[in-house]
């Protein structure tokens, strides 16, 4: 066979295997079901809304379609979990499967218009609905919208009726060309701040017992990975927005530090992507409520597992993420077996941030160098020794955030971590206090690789 | 039997090797029919029915657009890319049609790169634009490559002229995946493109469809309070508030308490810190932990974690909650043919101490690993050429609750590949003891290919029953079943009942059946069958029979009863009476006679062969000469005692 034909043959075989894997993971039968049942779902909803123009809602005419919609929804829920119905321009999607309609005879695009009256572009149902609940939903959708705050009012109405499992989305549109595209040059800070809002949204949904949706998180993580290729430990290990709640800052810190460790370990970008998403969701269990109360810390890992397990569809990232959530506090030498790589990485990042993050009114539990030194003693016991070494190599003797008194009497804060092996103990710092105790007039960098030296690490309480 | 005689008996591989005649006086005991792997007992490979693809509607295909040469060349390439991506919806991955699409794709892309260099595309909802020229247009939402890319947020695609073929095919793979399946929540085109890590393909992307800027709905605190019917602060729970600021962040986090991470780790010991290089081998080992090879064991581990939580009375997780992910992992392991991992999962499910209320569900879960769909996939994953059914599969089948035979029967009815059928047959034999009656009934009720398989199974389980069943059905059954039945009969005790069936089979519709039956009759030298054999030749006058059958019948006559055969042949060569002369002027009979005579030693036989040759046509004359040669060799063998 000619070499060129070899190329074709190899490509065909490789593609065949790739698609077979994708197919087996996605389940064609499921795909067909979603398309068929999703079509019924959208049509029935559209039909019910149309009927409200002709009949009062207590009319018997609604009986059958309501029951049918309940049945169809139940079926979709069984295979998909949360059912998302999204109207974008003149198209309707059910869980990202575009619903096909005979455009000559059906005007299903009018469904979008009906929802749009309430400034709604999509509806996500996280739980199956009973007939009474469906009637209430239809009633609410058929009602006159509240001027100025239609969607909020509608959502509140649903929540008050115990239907908080229904989530209303604003109108959608296709982002047009010319709008800002994702570029690797976007400032890290921009990406960080966007990460916060994406994580916010994700956790909000989880707190409301909705299905986790990792895709937007993954997109952000990919951008973080691109943006942090040349960013130092200082940037990654610093909190960039103190307005964020502690929990949010912790999530972002753990994610950034985990990516730093993963990169130092030489993990491929695709693996880093999965690691980053795992980092974003690692503590999801603490946002879970059981009978109205927060889950005890000891069970937050299994609570997170329960929550994230509800996401449907096989994906290797999901498997690794779930393992990470349940194992990320497990010691390296656990009798249950060595935790997975992601869990071991996040364990280090997680504990480090727990020990060193600023707590309102108290400061950090430990100074950064102290925390690192104590964690270092646990290499091989609590922590993976190699991963811990990689982490220590990046953070340096005086990790970012360390408050240091210098020989000159000045007080500085480390901002760089270890830039090179030679400067492991000589970070770049920002001047906080001159030797006479006064504040510097302007931002001043003190590079300990060139000048001065550390005489004391200041502990929490010294400051 | 001489080698030249053997050539007359060359029936091809389909009928299998010639049976060894039993020694005189011996009564062979019925032996179990061996279950040969890969359908060795079957006449021919039952082809896997190819998918019948809908014929691509070329009229609805994209057209090459573009006004300039550059544009048309780009359009050519993009149209072939679109076709190749859609082809996986229409054809099996190994279909020749896909190969052609890939070939076309390579040709057109390489032609473009060679002539015009880099391909820079702007992606619009239905179009792709090169510079200011539209080079791709398809407004069919299902088929349009542009729409699919645009919808997922791709806005610019740049392919450099030195792009490796692997990257182009990877791009194709990503587009094809998006064509064939529903989107999972983990990936879309943009994240898949990112993961691919292309060196020579650049992608710019945005969010596909995004929420509109919510300027129309400005919700201030007063309005929120009014909506909430509350004069105080919000409850911090879900409310969908879109306002910015710290307050909403707290609300949106559902009130996660400050002390969410207590108790913190308490380590008292410290060690000095220094930069320490990490061994390269250690890094490689770390990197390998997340390779695809590790995924199956991670799946098993995850299931164990989940199920252990489900067994823990303190945890609110029910086994019911674990079912969806269990099924997903099961399907993954099935698709990869990871039998040992599947077994491991089943063992975990069996061993864990589930709560009382979950025991029934556990049984259902176990069943899910061994239901028809799962078992079919496992069976299909056994590679062709394997000589033994994997022990893990046997063990797995042994764990199936309920009626395993019925389950395997159902699978057998739907399987097409020889390997899968062989495996299923073997499994039926392993679990079929005590079900011979049901299986026998199923033989009669099933379609021919399945009936043949089941007959084989019955014979393997109970040779005597198999023999009886074979005799019962062999005459009136379909060819496939007949062949299987004959195989069973061949290996069983020969008696009058068998002989009678074989004699009837000389009239069977299939030449293969007739020849095999004839061979068996011949082996047992059934003299009563001589007339039947002769009548078979005479009745048709040799008109309706192929030469090989003519020859086989004649030789059988000789072997069954040589003296009578000689007499009969002479009658065919030198007919008495005009009517006989007319009837027996037929060439076929003469040919048969000549063949038969070639197997009878002595000068008389030779003389008659020459007699026929004198008045024969060209074909028959040639045959006579060949027979004379054979006869001469026969004579030499007789002389030297061979």
Short mmCIF file of C-alpha atoms in Angstrom, two decimals, chain A residues 51-452:
data_model
loop_
_atom_site.label_atom_id
_atom_site.label_comp_id
_atom_site.label_asym_id
_atom_site.label_seq_id
_atom_site.Cartn_x
_atom_site.Cartn_y
_atom_site.Cartn_z
CA UNK A 51 -54.27 26.54 25.01
CA UNK A 52 -54.28 29.11 27.76
CA UNK A 53 -55.45 31.58 25.13
CA UNK A 54 -58.53 29.50 24.52
CA UNK A 55 -59.40 27.86 27.80
CA UNK A 56 -59.32 28.59 31.46
CA UNK A 57 -56.73 26.52 33.25
CA UNK A 58 -59.26 24.57 35.21
CA UNK A 59 -60.82 23.37 31.96
CA UNK A 60 -60.81 19.62 31.46
CA UNK A 61 -59.10 20.15 28.15
CA UNK A 62 -55.82 20.58 29.99
CA UNK A 63 -56.06 17.27 31.77
CA UNK A 64 -54.55 15.06 29.14
CA UNK A 65 -51.77 17.32 27.87
CA UNK A 66 -50.71 18.12 31.41
CA UNK A 67 -50.50 14.45 32.27
CA UNK A 68 -48.66 13.81 29.07
CA UNK A 69 -46.16 16.56 29.72
CA UNK A 70 -45.58 15.18 33.20
CA UNK A 71 -44.95 11.76 31.73
CA UNK A 72 -42.60 13.05 29.06
CA UNK A 73 -40.74 15.16 31.55
CA UNK A 74 -40.33 12.23 33.88
CA UNK A 75 -38.89 10.21 31.02
CA UNK A 76 -36.44 12.94 30.11
CA UNK A 77 -35.46 13.39 33.70
CA UNK A 78 -34.69 9.71 34.03
CA UNK A 79 -32.22 9.84 31.19
CA UNK A 80 -30.87 13.34 31.53
CA UNK A 81 -31.35 14.60 35.02
CA UNK A 82 -32.00 18.30 34.67
CA UNK A 83 -33.97 19.17 31.56
CA UNK A 84 -32.96 22.44 29.93
CA UNK A 85 -35.23 24.01 27.39
CA UNK A 86 -33.53 26.94 25.72
CA UNK A 87 -34.91 29.22 23.04
CA UNK A 88 -32.30 31.02 21.01
CA UNK A 89 -33.58 33.26 18.26
CA UNK A 90 -35.94 31.03 16.33
CA UNK A 91 -34.57 27.76 17.58
CA UNK A 92 -35.44 25.53 20.46
CA UNK A 93 -32.98 23.23 22.23
CA UNK A 94 -33.63 20.58 24.80
CA UNK A 95 -30.39 19.77 26.57
CA UNK A 96 -28.44 21.05 23.60
CA UNK A 97 -30.28 18.85 21.16
CA UNK A 98 -31.87 21.05 18.60
CA UNK A 99 -35.52 20.29 18.19
CA UNK A 100 -36.54 19.90 14.61
CA UNK A 101 -39.85 21.18 13.52
CA UNK A 102 -41.61 21.36 10.24
CA UNK A 103 -41.22 25.06 9.73
CA UNK A 104 -44.02 25.11 7.20
CA UNK A 105 -46.62 23.85 9.63
CA UNK A 106 -45.36 24.41 13.07
CA UNK A 107 -44.47 27.69 14.60
CA UNK A 108 -42.66 26.38 17.55
CA UNK A 109 -40.42 29.42 17.40
CA UNK A 110 -43.42 31.15 18.92
CA UNK A 111 -42.57 29.23 22.11
CA UNK A 112 -39.58 31.50 22.42
CA UNK A 113 -41.83 34.50 21.98
CA UNK A 114 -44.18 33.26 24.69
CA UNK A 115 -41.32 32.90 27.12
CA UNK A 116 -39.82 36.16 26.06
CA UNK A 117 -42.87 38.02 27.37
CA UNK A 118 -41.45 37.30 30.81
CA UNK A 119 -37.92 38.08 29.69
CA UNK A 120 -37.25 34.36 29.85
CA UNK A 121 -35.06 32.63 27.32
CA UNK A 122 -34.97 29.20 28.84
CA UNK A 123 -36.31 26.97 31.57
CA UNK A 124 -34.35 24.37 33.47
CA UNK A 125 -36.28 21.82 35.48
CA UNK A 126 -34.17 20.03 38.00
CA UNK A 127 -36.84 17.74 39.32
CA UNK A 128 -39.79 16.02 37.67
CA UNK A 129 -43.00 17.98 38.04
CA UNK A 130 -46.39 16.72 39.01
CA UNK A 131 -49.57 17.75 37.21
CA UNK A 132 -50.45 20.41 39.79
CA UNK A 133 -46.99 21.88 39.55
CA UNK A 134 -47.23 21.93 35.80
CA UNK A 135 -50.54 23.71 35.95
CA UNK A 136 -49.02 26.29 38.24
CA UNK A 137 -46.09 26.78 35.91
CA UNK A 138 -48.36 27.21 32.90
CA UNK A 139 -50.56 29.57 34.87
CA UNK A 140 -47.56 31.62 35.80
CA UNK A 141 -46.22 31.69 32.26
CA UNK A 142 -49.61 32.60 30.88
CA UNK A 143 -50.09 35.43 33.31
CA UNK A 144 -49.34 39.00 32.49
CA UNK A 145 -45.68 39.76 33.07
CA UNK A 146 -44.62 42.18 35.81
CA UNK A 147 -43.31 45.26 34.06
CA UNK A 148 -39.63 45.93 34.52
CA UNK A 149 -38.77 42.76 36.45
CA UNK A 150 -40.76 40.07 34.75
CA UNK A 151 -38.36 37.19 35.11
CA UNK A 152 -37.44 37.91 38.69
CA UNK A 153 -41.08 38.20 39.60
CA UNK A 154 -41.88 34.97 37.85
CA UNK A 155 -38.98 33.18 39.53
CA UNK A 156 -40.06 34.47 42.90
CA UNK A 157 -43.58 33.28 42.24
CA UNK A 158 -42.31 29.83 41.43
CA UNK A 159 -40.02 29.77 44.46
CA UNK A 160 -42.85 30.80 46.74
CA UNK A 161 -44.90 27.94 45.42
CA UNK A 162 -42.13 25.48 46.20
CA UNK A 163 -40.91 25.31 42.65
CA UNK A 164 -37.35 26.57 43.19
CA UNK A 165 -36.19 23.52 41.27
CA UNK A 166 -37.33 25.39 38.16
CA UNK A 167 -34.74 27.85 37.02
CA UNK A 168 -35.56 30.61 34.60
CA UNK A 169 -32.87 31.96 32.33
CA UNK A 170 -32.75 35.29 30.65
CA UNK A 171 -33.00 35.54 26.89
CA UNK A 172 -30.17 34.07 24.88
CA UNK A 173 -28.60 35.12 21.69
CA UNK A 174 -25.78 33.86 19.57
CA UNK A 175 -22.74 35.92 20.27
CA UNK A 176 -21.94 37.69 17.04
CA UNK A 177 -18.59 37.95 15.39
CA UNK A 178 -16.68 41.02 16.33
CA UNK A 179 -17.45 40.57 19.96
CA UNK A 180 -14.54 39.84 22.13
CA UNK A 181 -13.05 36.47 21.45
CA UNK A 182 -11.12 34.48 23.92
CA UNK A 183 -7.48 35.24 23.56
CA UNK A 184 -4.58 34.04 25.55
CA UNK A 185 -3.47 37.60 26.13
CA UNK A 186 -6.40 38.42 28.35
CA UNK A 187 -5.09 39.63 31.67
CA UNK A 188 -4.91 37.06 34.37
CA UNK A 189 -6.86 39.31 36.65
CA UNK A 190 -9.70 39.48 34.15
CA UNK A 191 -9.82 35.75 33.92
CA UNK A 192 -9.62 35.39 37.68
CA UNK A 193 -12.56 37.68 38.19
CA UNK A 194 -14.60 35.96 35.56
CA UNK A 195 -13.76 32.66 37.20
CA UNK A 196 -15.29 33.95 40.37
CA UNK A 197 -18.60 34.73 38.71
CA UNK A 198 -18.67 31.42 36.89
CA UNK A 199 -17.98 29.55 40.10
CA UNK A 200 -20.59 31.67 41.83
CA UNK A 201 -23.18 30.64 39.30
CA UNK A 202 -22.20 27.00 39.53
CA UNK A 203 -22.41 26.91 43.32
CA UNK A 204 -25.63 28.84 43.32
CA UNK A 205 -27.19 26.16 41.18
CA UNK A 206 -25.83 23.42 43.36
CA UNK A 207 -27.14 25.11 46.48
CA UNK A 208 -30.55 25.19 44.85
CA UNK A 209 -30.31 21.46 44.19
CA UNK A 210 -29.75 21.96 40.52
CA UNK A 211 -27.48 19.94 38.29
CA UNK A 212 -23.82 20.86 38.08
CA UNK A 213 -22.78 22.06 34.67
CA UNK A 214 -19.02 21.90 34.30
CA UNK A 215 -18.82 23.26 30.77
CA UNK A 216 -18.62 26.98 31.58
CA UNK A 217 -16.20 26.16 34.39
CA UNK A 218 -14.09 24.16 31.98
CA UNK A 219 -13.92 26.99 29.51
CA UNK A 220 -12.66 29.31 32.25
CA UNK A 221 -10.14 26.79 33.47
CA UNK A 222 -8.82 26.40 29.94
CA UNK A 223 -8.34 30.13 29.83
CA UNK A 224 -6.65 30.10 33.20
CA UNK A 225 -4.25 27.48 31.96
CA UNK A 226 -3.44 29.52 28.88
CA UNK A 227 -3.07 32.69 30.90
CA UNK A 228 -0.89 31.28 33.63
CA UNK A 229 1.77 29.66 31.51
CA UNK A 230 4.17 32.40 32.39
CA UNK A 231 2.60 33.66 35.55
CA UNK A 232 4.64 33.20 38.66
CA UNK A 233 3.64 31.59 41.91
CA UNK A 234 3.17 35.03 43.34
CA UNK A 235 0.26 35.80 41.10
CA UNK A 236 -1.26 32.40 41.51
CA UNK A 237 -0.92 32.32 45.27
CA UNK A 238 -2.37 35.73 45.86
CA UNK A 239 -5.97 36.60 46.42
CA UNK A 240 -6.94 39.14 43.85
CA UNK A 241 -10.31 40.22 45.02
CA UNK A 242 -10.90 40.50 48.73
CA UNK A 243 -14.50 41.42 48.13
CA UNK A 244 -15.17 37.80 47.30
CA UNK A 245 -16.46 35.69 50.15
CA UNK A 246 -13.88 33.49 51.84
CA UNK A 247 -15.32 30.40 50.28
CA UNK A 248 -14.97 31.76 46.77
CA UNK A 249 -11.43 32.90 47.38
CA UNK A 250 -10.58 29.51 48.75
CA UNK A 251 -11.96 27.74 45.68
CA UNK A 252 -10.00 29.95 43.32
CA UNK A 253 -6.82 29.68 45.35
CA UNK A 254 -6.99 25.92 45.51
CA UNK A 255 -7.60 25.76 41.78
CA UNK A 256 -4.70 28.05 40.94
CA UNK A 257 -2.30 26.30 43.28
CA UNK A 258 -3.39 22.91 41.97
CA UNK A 259 -2.73 24.02 38.42
CA UNK A 260 0.67 25.24 39.52
CA UNK A 261 1.53 21.88 41.05
CA UNK A 262 0.13 20.04 38.06
CA UNK A 263 2.14 22.11 35.66
CA UNK A 264 5.29 21.55 37.72
CA UNK A 265 4.59 17.81 37.52
CA UNK A 266 4.53 18.09 33.73
CA UNK A 267 0.88 17.23 33.29
CA UNK A 268 -0.52 17.82 29.81
CA UNK A 269 -2.88 20.71 29.27
CA UNK A 270 -5.83 18.39 28.84
CA UNK A 271 -5.09 16.83 32.21
CA UNK A 272 -4.58 20.25 33.74
CA UNK A 273 -8.00 21.19 32.41
CA UNK A 274 -9.62 18.31 34.24
CA UNK A 275 -7.59 19.08 37.35
CA UNK A 276 -8.70 22.69 37.28
CA UNK A 277 -12.35 21.76 37.00
CA UNK A 278 -11.89 19.29 39.85
CA UNK A 279 -10.34 22.09 41.87
CA UNK A 280 -13.28 24.34 41.20
CA UNK A 281 -15.71 21.73 42.49
CA UNK A 282 -13.61 20.07 45.17
CA UNK A 283 -15.43 21.54 48.16
CA UNK A 284 -18.91 21.60 46.71
CA UNK A 285 -20.05 19.47 49.63
CA UNK A 286 -19.87 22.36 52.06
CA UNK A 287 -22.60 24.16 50.13
CA UNK A 288 -24.99 21.23 50.50
CA UNK A 289 -27.80 21.42 52.99
CA UNK A 290 -29.35 18.42 54.64
CA UNK A 291 -32.70 19.06 56.23
CA UNK A 292 -31.87 22.75 56.13
CA UNK A 293 -28.53 22.41 57.90
CA UNK A 294 -25.02 22.52 56.55
CA UNK A 295 -23.40 19.14 56.19
CA UNK A 296 -20.90 18.35 58.96
CA UNK A 297 -17.31 18.87 57.85
CA UNK A 298 -16.55 15.17 58.26
CA UNK A 299 -19.10 14.35 55.58
CA UNK A 300 -18.59 17.21 53.19
CA UNK A 301 -16.62 14.99 50.84
CA UNK A 302 -19.40 12.45 50.49
CA UNK A 303 -21.92 15.26 50.25
CA UNK A 304 -19.95 16.65 47.33
CA UNK A 305 -19.87 13.22 45.78
CA UNK A 306 -23.65 12.90 46.05
CA UNK A 307 -24.14 16.29 44.47
CA UNK A 308 -21.79 15.90 41.55
CA UNK A 309 -22.86 12.35 40.87
CA UNK A 310 -26.14 13.65 39.56
CA UNK A 311 -24.52 14.96 36.42
CA UNK A 312 -25.40 12.59 33.62
CA UNK A 313 -23.17 11.27 30.89
CA UNK A 314 -19.95 9.35 31.13
CA UNK A 315 -16.77 11.33 30.88
CA UNK A 316 -13.36 10.49 32.23
CA UNK A 317 -13.11 13.98 33.71
CA UNK A 318 -16.24 13.34 35.72
CA UNK A 319 -14.85 10.09 37.10
CA UNK A 320 -11.63 11.77 38.14
CA UNK A 321 -13.45 14.73 39.59
CA UNK A 322 -15.73 12.60 41.72
CA UNK A 323 -12.80 10.61 43.04
CA UNK A 324 -11.03 13.83 43.83
CA UNK A 325 -14.00 15.22 45.73
CA UNK A 326 -14.30 12.16 47.91
CA UNK A 327 -10.57 11.60 48.49
CA UNK A 328 -9.07 15.06 48.70
CA UNK A 329 -8.64 14.93 52.48
CA UNK A 330 -7.42 11.37 52.52
CA UNK A 331 -3.78 11.01 53.61
CA UNK A 332 -1.21 9.75 51.16
CA UNK A 333 -0.55 6.69 53.29
CA UNK A 334 -4.22 5.94 53.87
CA UNK A 335 -5.00 2.30 54.63
CA UNK A 336 -7.72 2.63 51.98
CA UNK A 337 -5.04 3.07 49.37
CA UNK A 338 -3.13 5.94 47.86
CA UNK A 339 -5.59 8.62 46.71
CA UNK A 340 -5.73 9.58 43.06
CA UNK A 341 -3.30 12.09 41.62
CA UNK A 342 -5.87 14.88 41.47
CA UNK A 343 -6.88 14.25 45.08
CA UNK A 344 -3.26 14.34 46.22
CA UNK A 345 -2.59 17.59 44.39
CA UNK A 346 -5.70 19.28 45.69
CA UNK A 347 -5.04 18.01 49.19
CA UNK A 348 -1.80 19.97 49.28
CA UNK A 349 -3.32 23.12 47.81
CA UNK A 350 -6.39 22.83 50.00
CA UNK A 351 -4.55 22.39 53.30
CA UNK A 352 -2.06 25.10 52.47
CA UNK A 353 -4.81 27.59 51.85
CA UNK A 354 -6.73 26.51 54.92
CA UNK A 355 -3.67 27.10 57.06
CA UNK A 356 -2.63 30.39 55.49
CA UNK A 357 -5.72 32.21 54.27
CA UNK A 358 -6.68 35.35 56.01
CA UNK A 359 -9.61 34.95 58.41
CA UNK A 360 -11.52 38.06 59.32
CA UNK A 361 -10.63 39.20 62.78
CA UNK A 362 -8.00 36.47 63.23
CA UNK A 363 -5.58 36.52 60.37
CA UNK A 364 -4.17 33.24 59.08
CA UNK A 365 -3.79 30.21 61.32
CA UNK A 366 -0.13 29.94 60.43
CA UNK A 367 2.37 32.10 58.65
CA UNK A 368 3.10 30.81 55.18
CA UNK A 369 6.68 29.62 55.85
CA UNK A 370 5.53 27.91 59.03
CA UNK A 371 2.66 26.19 57.27
CA UNK A 372 4.94 25.01 54.51
CA UNK A 373 7.55 23.72 56.96
CA UNK A 374 4.94 21.75 58.89
CA UNK A 375 3.42 20.35 55.71
CA UNK A 376 6.90 19.39 54.52
CA UNK A 377 7.28 17.18 57.58
CA UNK A 378 4.26 15.25 56.38
CA UNK A 379 5.75 14.22 53.05
CA UNK A 380 5.06 10.51 52.62
CA UNK A 381 2.46 10.51 55.37
CA UNK A 382 -0.30 13.05 54.78
CA UNK A 383 1.02 14.24 51.43
CA UNK A 384 2.57 12.82 48.31
CA UNK A 385 6.30 13.50 48.80
CA UNK A 386 7.02 14.30 45.14
CA UNK A 387 4.06 16.60 44.70
CA UNK A 388 4.85 18.32 47.97
CA UNK A 389 8.43 18.85 46.84
CA UNK A 390 7.23 20.39 43.58
CA UNK A 391 4.96 22.68 45.56
CA UNK A 392 7.70 23.72 47.94
CA UNK A 393 10.09 24.31 45.03
CA UNK A 394 7.61 26.76 43.52
CA UNK A 395 6.59 28.51 46.73
CA UNK A 396 10.08 28.93 48.08
CA UNK A 397 11.24 29.41 51.64
CA UNK A 398 9.10 32.52 51.96
CA UNK A 399 5.91 31.85 50.01
CA UNK A 400 3.84 34.69 48.59
CA UNK A 401 2.11 36.54 51.38
CA UNK A 402 4.83 35.91 53.94
CA UNK A 403 5.39 38.91 56.22
CA UNK A 404 9.09 39.39 56.74
CA UNK A 405 11.26 41.63 58.84
CA UNK A 406 14.50 42.38 57.11
CA UNK A 407 17.91 43.10 58.50
CA UNK A 408 17.41 46.71 57.54
CA UNK A 409 14.41 46.91 59.79
CA UNK A 410 12.00 47.12 56.93
CA UNK A 411 8.88 45.00 56.83
CA UNK A 412 8.01 43.45 53.51
CA UNK A 413 5.58 40.94 52.10
CA UNK A 414 6.76 38.27 49.70
CA UNK A 415 5.10 38.53 46.31
CA UNK A 416 7.00 36.13 44.09
CA UNK A 417 7.67 32.73 45.58
CA UNK A 418 10.78 30.92 44.29
CA UNK A 419 11.74 32.38 40.93
CA UNK A 420 14.68 30.04 40.42
CA UNK A 421 16.33 27.34 42.56
CA UNK A 422 19.02 29.84 43.47
CA UNK A 423 16.51 32.40 44.66
CA UNK A 424 14.54 29.81 46.61
CA UNK A 425 15.09 31.79 49.80
CA UNK A 426 15.22 35.23 48.18
CA UNK A 427 11.84 36.25 46.85
CA UNK A 428 10.80 39.58 45.42
CA UNK A 429 8.87 41.51 48.04
CA UNK A 430 6.73 44.59 48.39
CA UNK A 431 7.69 47.11 51.00
CA UNK A 432 5.10 47.54 53.74
CA UNK A 433 7.01 49.56 56.28
CA UNK A 434 10.22 51.48 56.10
CA UNK A 435 12.85 50.84 58.71
CA UNK A 436 11.50 53.75 60.72
CA UNK A 437 8.05 52.21 60.72
CA UNK A 438 6.58 54.66 58.24
CA UNK A 439 4.57 53.59 55.26
CA UNK A 440 6.30 53.89 51.93
CA UNK A 441 5.22 56.84 49.78
CA UNK A 442 4.78 54.70 46.75
CA UNK A 443 4.75 51.03 45.80
CA UNK A 444 8.29 49.77 46.25
CA UNK A 445 9.73 46.44 45.23
CA UNK A 446 12.48 44.91 47.36
CA UNK A 447 14.30 42.11 45.57
CA UNK A 448 15.96 39.96 48.22
CA UNK A 449 18.11 38.39 45.52
CA UNK A 450 19.91 41.74 45.32
CA UNK A 451 19.62 43.37 48.68
CA UNK A 452 18.93 42.86 52.35
#
